CSV table of C-alpha atoms and ligand atoms in Angstrom, one decimal:
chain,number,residue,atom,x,y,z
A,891,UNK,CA,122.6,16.1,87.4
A,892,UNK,CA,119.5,15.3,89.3
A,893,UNK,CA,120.3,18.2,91.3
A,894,UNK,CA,120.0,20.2,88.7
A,895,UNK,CA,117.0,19.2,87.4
A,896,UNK,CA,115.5,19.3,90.8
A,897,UNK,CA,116.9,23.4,90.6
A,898,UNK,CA,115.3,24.0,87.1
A,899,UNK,CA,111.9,22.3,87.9
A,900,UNK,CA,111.5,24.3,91.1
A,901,UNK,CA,112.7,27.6,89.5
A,902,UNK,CA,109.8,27.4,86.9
A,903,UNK,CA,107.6,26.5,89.6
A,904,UNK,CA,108.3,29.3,91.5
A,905,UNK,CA,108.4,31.3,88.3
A,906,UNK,CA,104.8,30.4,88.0
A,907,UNK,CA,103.5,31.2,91.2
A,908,UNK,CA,105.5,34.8,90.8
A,909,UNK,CA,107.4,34.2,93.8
A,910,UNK,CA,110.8,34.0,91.4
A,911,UNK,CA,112.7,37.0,92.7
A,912,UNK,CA,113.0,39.4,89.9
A,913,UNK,CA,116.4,40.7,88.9
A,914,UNK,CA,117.8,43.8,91.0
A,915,UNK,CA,117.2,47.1,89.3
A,916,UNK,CA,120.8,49.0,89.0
A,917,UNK,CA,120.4,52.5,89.0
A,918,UNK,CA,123.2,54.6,88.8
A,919,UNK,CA,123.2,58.1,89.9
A,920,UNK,CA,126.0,60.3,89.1
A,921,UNK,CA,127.1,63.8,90.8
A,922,UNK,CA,130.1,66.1,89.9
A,923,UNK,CA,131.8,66.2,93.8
A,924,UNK,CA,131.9,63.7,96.2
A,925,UNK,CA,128.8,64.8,98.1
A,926,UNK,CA,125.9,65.7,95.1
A,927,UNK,CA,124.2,62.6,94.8
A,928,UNK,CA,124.1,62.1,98.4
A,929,UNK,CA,122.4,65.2,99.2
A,930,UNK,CA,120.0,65.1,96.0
A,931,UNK,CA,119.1,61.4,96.4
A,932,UNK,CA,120.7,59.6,99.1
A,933,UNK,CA,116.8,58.8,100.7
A,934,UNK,CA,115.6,57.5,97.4
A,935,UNK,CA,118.9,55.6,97.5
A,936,UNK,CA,118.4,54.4,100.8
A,937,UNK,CA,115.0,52.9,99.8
A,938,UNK,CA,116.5,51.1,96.9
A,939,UNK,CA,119.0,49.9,99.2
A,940,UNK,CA,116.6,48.1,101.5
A,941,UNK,CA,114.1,47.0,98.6
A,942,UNK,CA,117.5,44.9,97.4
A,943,UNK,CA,118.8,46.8,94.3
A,944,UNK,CA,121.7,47.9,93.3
A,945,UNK,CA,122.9,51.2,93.4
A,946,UNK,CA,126.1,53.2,93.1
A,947,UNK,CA,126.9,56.9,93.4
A,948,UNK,CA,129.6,58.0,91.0
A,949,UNK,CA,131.3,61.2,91.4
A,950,UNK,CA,132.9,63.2,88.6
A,951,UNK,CA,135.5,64.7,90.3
A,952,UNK,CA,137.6,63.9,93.4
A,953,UNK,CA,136.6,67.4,95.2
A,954,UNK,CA,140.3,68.6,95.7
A,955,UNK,CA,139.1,71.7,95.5
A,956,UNK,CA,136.1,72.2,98.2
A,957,UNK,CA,138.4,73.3,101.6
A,958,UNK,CA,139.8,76.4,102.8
A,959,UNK,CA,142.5,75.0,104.6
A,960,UNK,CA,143.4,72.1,102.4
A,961,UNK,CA,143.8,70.9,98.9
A,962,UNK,CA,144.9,68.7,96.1
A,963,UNK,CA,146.1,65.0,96.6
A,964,UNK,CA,145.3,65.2,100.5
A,965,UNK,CA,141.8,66.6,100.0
A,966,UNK,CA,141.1,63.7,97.5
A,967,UNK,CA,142.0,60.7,99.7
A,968,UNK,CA,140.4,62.6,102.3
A,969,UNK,CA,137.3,63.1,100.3
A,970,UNK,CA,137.4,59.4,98.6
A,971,UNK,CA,137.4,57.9,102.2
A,972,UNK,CA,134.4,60.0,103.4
A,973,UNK,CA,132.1,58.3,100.2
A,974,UNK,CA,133.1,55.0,101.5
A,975,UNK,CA,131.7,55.4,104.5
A,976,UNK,CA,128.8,56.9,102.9
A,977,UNK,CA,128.1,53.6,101.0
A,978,UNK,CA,128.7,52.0,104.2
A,979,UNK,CA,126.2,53.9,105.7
A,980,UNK,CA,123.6,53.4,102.8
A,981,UNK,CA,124.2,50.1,101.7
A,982,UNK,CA,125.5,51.0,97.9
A,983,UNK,CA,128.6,51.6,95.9
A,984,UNK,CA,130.4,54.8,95.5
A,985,UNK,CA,133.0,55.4,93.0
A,986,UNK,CA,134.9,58.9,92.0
A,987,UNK,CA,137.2,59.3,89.1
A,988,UNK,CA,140.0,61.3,89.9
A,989,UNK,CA,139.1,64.6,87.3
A,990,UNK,CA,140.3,67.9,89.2
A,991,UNK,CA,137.3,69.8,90.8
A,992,UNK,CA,136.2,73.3,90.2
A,993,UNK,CA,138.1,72.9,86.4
A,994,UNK,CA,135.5,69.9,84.9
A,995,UNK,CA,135.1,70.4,81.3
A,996,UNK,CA,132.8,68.0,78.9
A,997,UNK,CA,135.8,66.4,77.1
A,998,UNK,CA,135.3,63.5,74.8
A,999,UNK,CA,137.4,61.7,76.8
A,1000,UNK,CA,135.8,62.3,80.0
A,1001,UNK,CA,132.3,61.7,78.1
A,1002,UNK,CA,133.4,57.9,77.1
A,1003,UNK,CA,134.3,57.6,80.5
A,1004,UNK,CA,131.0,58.3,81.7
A,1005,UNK,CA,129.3,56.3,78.5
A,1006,UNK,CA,131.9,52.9,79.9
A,1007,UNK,CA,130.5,53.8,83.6
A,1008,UNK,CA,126.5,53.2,82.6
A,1009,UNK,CA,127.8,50.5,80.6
A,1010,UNK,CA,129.8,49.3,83.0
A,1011,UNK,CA,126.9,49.5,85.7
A,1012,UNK,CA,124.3,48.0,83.3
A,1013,UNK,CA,122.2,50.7,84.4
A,1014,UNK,CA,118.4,50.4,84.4
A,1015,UNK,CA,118.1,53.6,85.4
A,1016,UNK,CA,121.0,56.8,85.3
A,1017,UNK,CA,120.3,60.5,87.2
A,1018,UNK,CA,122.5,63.4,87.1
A,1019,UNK,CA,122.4,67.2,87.2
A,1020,UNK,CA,120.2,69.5,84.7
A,1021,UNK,CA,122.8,71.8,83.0
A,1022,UNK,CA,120.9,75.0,84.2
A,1023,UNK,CA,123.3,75.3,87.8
A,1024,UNK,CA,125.3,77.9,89.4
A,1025,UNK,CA,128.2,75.2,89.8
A,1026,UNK,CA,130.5,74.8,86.4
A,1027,UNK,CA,131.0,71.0,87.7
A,1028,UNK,CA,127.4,70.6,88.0
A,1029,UNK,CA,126.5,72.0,84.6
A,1030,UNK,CA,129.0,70.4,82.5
A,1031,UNK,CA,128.3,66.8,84.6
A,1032,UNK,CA,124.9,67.3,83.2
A,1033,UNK,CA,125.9,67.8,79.8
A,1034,UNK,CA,128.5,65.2,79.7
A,1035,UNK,CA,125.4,62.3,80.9
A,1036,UNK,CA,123.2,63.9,78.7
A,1037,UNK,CA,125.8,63.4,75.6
A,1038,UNK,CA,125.8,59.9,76.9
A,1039,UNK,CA,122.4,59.1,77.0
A,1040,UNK,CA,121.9,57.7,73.2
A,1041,UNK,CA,126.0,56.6,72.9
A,1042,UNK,CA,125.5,54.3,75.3
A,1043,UNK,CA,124.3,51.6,72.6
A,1044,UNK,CA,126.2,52.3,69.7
A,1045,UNK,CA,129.3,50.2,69.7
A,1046,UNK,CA,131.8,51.9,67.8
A,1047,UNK,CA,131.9,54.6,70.8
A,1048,UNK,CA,134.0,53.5,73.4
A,1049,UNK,CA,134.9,50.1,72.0
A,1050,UNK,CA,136.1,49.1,74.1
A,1051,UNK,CA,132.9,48.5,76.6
A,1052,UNK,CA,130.7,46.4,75.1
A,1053,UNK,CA,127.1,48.7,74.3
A,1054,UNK,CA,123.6,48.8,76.1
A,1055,UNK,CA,121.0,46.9,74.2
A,1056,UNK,CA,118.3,48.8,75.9
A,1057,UNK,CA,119.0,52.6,76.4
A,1058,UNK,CA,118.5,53.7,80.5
A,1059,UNK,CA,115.8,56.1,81.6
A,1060,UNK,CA,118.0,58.5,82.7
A,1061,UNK,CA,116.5,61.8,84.6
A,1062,UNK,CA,117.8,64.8,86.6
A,1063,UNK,CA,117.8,65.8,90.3
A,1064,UNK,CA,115.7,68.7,91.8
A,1065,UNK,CA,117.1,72.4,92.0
A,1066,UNK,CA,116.4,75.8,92.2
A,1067,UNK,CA,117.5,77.2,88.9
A,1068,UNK,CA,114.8,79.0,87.4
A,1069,UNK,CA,116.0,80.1,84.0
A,1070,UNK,CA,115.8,79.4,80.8
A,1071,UNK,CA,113.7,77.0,82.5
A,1072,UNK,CA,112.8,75.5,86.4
A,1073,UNK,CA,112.8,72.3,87.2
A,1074,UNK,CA,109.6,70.3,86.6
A,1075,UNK,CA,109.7,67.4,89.1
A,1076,UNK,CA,107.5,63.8,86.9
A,1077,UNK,CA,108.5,61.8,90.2
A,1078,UNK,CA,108.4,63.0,94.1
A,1079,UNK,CA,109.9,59.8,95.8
A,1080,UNK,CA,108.5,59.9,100.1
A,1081,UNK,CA,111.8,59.8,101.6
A,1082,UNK,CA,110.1,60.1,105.5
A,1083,UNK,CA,111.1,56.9,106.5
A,1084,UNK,CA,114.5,57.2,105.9
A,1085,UNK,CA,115.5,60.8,106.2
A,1086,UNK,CA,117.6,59.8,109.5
A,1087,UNK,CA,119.5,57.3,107.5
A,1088,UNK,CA,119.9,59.9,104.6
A,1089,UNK,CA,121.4,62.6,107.2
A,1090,UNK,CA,124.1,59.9,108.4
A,1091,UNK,CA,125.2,59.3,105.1
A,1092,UNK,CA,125.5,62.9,104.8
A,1093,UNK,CA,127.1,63.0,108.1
A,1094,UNK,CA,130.1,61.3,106.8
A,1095,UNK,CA,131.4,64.1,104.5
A,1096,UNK,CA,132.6,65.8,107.5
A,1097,UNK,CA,135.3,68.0,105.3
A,1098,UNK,CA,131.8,69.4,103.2
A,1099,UNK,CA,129.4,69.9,106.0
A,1100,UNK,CA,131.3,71.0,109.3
A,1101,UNK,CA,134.0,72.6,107.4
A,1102,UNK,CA,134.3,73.6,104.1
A,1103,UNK,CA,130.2,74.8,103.1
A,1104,UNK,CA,129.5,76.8,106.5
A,1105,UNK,CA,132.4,78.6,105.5
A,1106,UNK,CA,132.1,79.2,101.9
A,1107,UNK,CA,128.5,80.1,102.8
A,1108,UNK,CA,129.2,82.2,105.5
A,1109,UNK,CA,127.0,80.2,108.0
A,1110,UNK,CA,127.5,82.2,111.5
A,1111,UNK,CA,125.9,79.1,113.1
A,1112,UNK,CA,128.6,77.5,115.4
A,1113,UNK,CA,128.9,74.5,114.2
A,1114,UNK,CA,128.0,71.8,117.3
A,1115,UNK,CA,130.5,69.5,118.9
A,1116,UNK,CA,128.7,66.4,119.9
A,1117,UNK,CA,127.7,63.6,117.5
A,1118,UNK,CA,124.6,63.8,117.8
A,1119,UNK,CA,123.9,67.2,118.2
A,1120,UNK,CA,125.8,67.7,114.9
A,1121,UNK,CA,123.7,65.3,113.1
A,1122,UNK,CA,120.3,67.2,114.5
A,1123,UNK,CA,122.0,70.3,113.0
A,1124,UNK,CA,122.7,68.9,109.8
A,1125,UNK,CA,119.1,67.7,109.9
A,1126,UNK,CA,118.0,71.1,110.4
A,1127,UNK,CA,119.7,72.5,107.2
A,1128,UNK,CA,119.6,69.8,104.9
A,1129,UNK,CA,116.0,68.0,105.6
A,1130,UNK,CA,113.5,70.4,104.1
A,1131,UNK,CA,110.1,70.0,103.4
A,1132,UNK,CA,108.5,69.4,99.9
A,1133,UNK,CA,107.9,72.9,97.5
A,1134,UNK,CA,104.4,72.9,95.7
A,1135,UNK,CA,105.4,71.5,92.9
A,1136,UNK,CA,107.0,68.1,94.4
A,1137,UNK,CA,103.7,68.3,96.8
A,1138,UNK,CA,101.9,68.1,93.4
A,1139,UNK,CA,103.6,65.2,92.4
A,1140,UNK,CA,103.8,63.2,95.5
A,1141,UNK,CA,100.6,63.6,95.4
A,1142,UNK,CA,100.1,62.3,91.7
A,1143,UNK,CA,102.0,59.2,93.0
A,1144,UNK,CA,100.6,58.4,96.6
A,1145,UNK,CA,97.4,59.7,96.6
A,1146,UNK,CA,96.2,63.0,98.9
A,1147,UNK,CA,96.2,61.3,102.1
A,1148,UNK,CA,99.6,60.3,102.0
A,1149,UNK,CA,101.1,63.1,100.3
A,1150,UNK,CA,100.1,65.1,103.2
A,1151,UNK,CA,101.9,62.7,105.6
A,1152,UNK,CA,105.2,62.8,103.4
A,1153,UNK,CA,107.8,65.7,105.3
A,1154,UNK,CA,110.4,65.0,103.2
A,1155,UNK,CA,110.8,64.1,99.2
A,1156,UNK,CA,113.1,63.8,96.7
A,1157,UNK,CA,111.9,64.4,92.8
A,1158,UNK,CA,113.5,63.7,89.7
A,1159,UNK,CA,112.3,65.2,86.2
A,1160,UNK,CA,112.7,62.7,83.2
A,1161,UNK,CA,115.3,63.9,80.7
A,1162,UNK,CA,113.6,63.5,77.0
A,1163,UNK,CA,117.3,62.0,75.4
A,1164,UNK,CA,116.9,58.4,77.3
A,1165,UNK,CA,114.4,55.8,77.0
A,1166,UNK,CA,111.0,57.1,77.6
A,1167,UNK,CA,109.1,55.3,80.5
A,1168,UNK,CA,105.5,54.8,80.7
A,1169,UNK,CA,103.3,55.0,83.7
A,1170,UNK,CA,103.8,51.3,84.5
A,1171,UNK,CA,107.8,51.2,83.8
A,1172,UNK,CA,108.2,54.3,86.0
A,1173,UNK,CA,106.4,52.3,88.5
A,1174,UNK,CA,108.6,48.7,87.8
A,1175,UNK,CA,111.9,51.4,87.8
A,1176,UNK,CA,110.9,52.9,91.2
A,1177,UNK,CA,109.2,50.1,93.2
A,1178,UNK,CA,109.4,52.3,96.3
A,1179,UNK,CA,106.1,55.0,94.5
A,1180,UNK,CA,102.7,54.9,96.0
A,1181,UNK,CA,104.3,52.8,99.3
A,1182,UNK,CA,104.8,55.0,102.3
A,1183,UNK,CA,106.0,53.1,105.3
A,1184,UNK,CA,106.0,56.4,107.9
S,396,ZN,ZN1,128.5,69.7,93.8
């Protein structure tokens, strides 16, 4: 008993000094294959990582379709294996429900899987694909977390899962796709210092990046042999430097100086069916803004 008196009287204490650690963040960013939320924001998940929040990657389908020598149930274990050592590699979670890939439609039933996932999660914070893509997957992953974004807190959806009391901010990754509209980037997250780690994680999906996309791009580069020369390659096609837009809005966030030092970013564009952050909540939802540490 006097123990835990001791506990509570120190906890406010600390509580008013400010050094009380504040709960994690949990931010939950969801792809349609096995490798999209890696390559869209595995940096900005690496810095969440070491800043001690929570984070998981969720992937909407297994990828048993993404090989040209393989397939189906083999593929998928194949594929599943490679995101664990991705969250190894990053220090999250990574989860992928087993939907076929290349055939993803935005079911009901696929949409109150995703709405039990956030609430699942608790997420503070959700990202996902815009639905303007080339990919099928990727379009209909973006509608099916859009259709999620208000269901989350009504009750009698998925009733299973008990509701969010306080809707997520939930935003899309950077693209492209220019039509009907392009991509407008409200956050550009300096990813510098941990671009290395982000192209390790990458380097786990050995299936997508030494295999199956050179091919189904038609990349004559050989691929290279050696660990580490493989990595430097990868590096070399998947680091690239911030467009003018996400140079704007580094620069909105860090200041001139810094935004010039920043070689790698990765932005998100807030999607207008969440909660509605201000300036100060962006900034308490991404505690890595306006700190570069290259
Ligand atoms: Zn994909």
């Amino acid at each position: 008993m006097k123990t835990r008196i001791f506990t509570l009287i120190l906890s406010c204490f600390l509580f008013q000094l400010g050094l009380a650690q504040e709960k994690p963040l949990r931010i939950l960013m969801i792809g349609a294959h096995p490798d999209d939320c890696d390559i869209k924001s595995g940096g900005t998940a690496a810095l969440f990582s070491q800043l001690g929040h929570e984070v998981k990657f969720l992937s909407i389908t297994n990828g048993d379709a993404g090989h040209m020598e393989m397939g189906g149930g083999m593929l998928a274990v194949r594929r599943n294996a490679e995101t664990q050592e991705v969250a190894r590699r990053l220090g999250i979670t990574y989860e992928v429900l087993d939907n076929h890939d290349g055939e993803l439609m935005p079911t009901l039933e696929i949409r109150k899987d995703v709405i039990r996932k956030i609430r699942e999660w608790e997420a503070d914070v959700v990202i996902s694909h815009r639905t303007n893509d080339y990919h099928p997957d990727h379009r209909y992953t973006g509608v099916l977390v859009q259709d999620a974004a208000f269901m989350v807190g009504v009750p009698n959806i998925a009733a299973d899962t008990p509701p969010l009391r306080k809707n997520p901010v939930f935003l899309y990754y950077q693209d492209h796709f220019e039509k009907p509209n392009p991509f407008s980037p409200d956050i550009a997250i300096d990813i510098t210092s941990v671009i290395d780690q982000k192209i390790y994680a990458l380097d786990a999906h050995v299936s997508q990046f030494y295999e199956w996309l050179p091919w189904i791009s038609n990349d004559p580069d050989e691929i290279p042999e050696g660990k580490e020369e493989r990595i430097q390659w990868l590096k070399s096609k998947r680091a690239l430097a911030p467009n003018p837009s996400v140079r704007a809005a580094l620069e909105q966030w860090y200041g001139s100086e810094a935004a010039d030092k920043a070689q790698f970013a990765e932005a998100f564009e807030i999607c207008e069916y969440g909660s509605q952050p201000s300036e100060s909540e962006i900034k308490r939802l991404f505690p890595m803004l306006g700190k570069s540490n290259n």
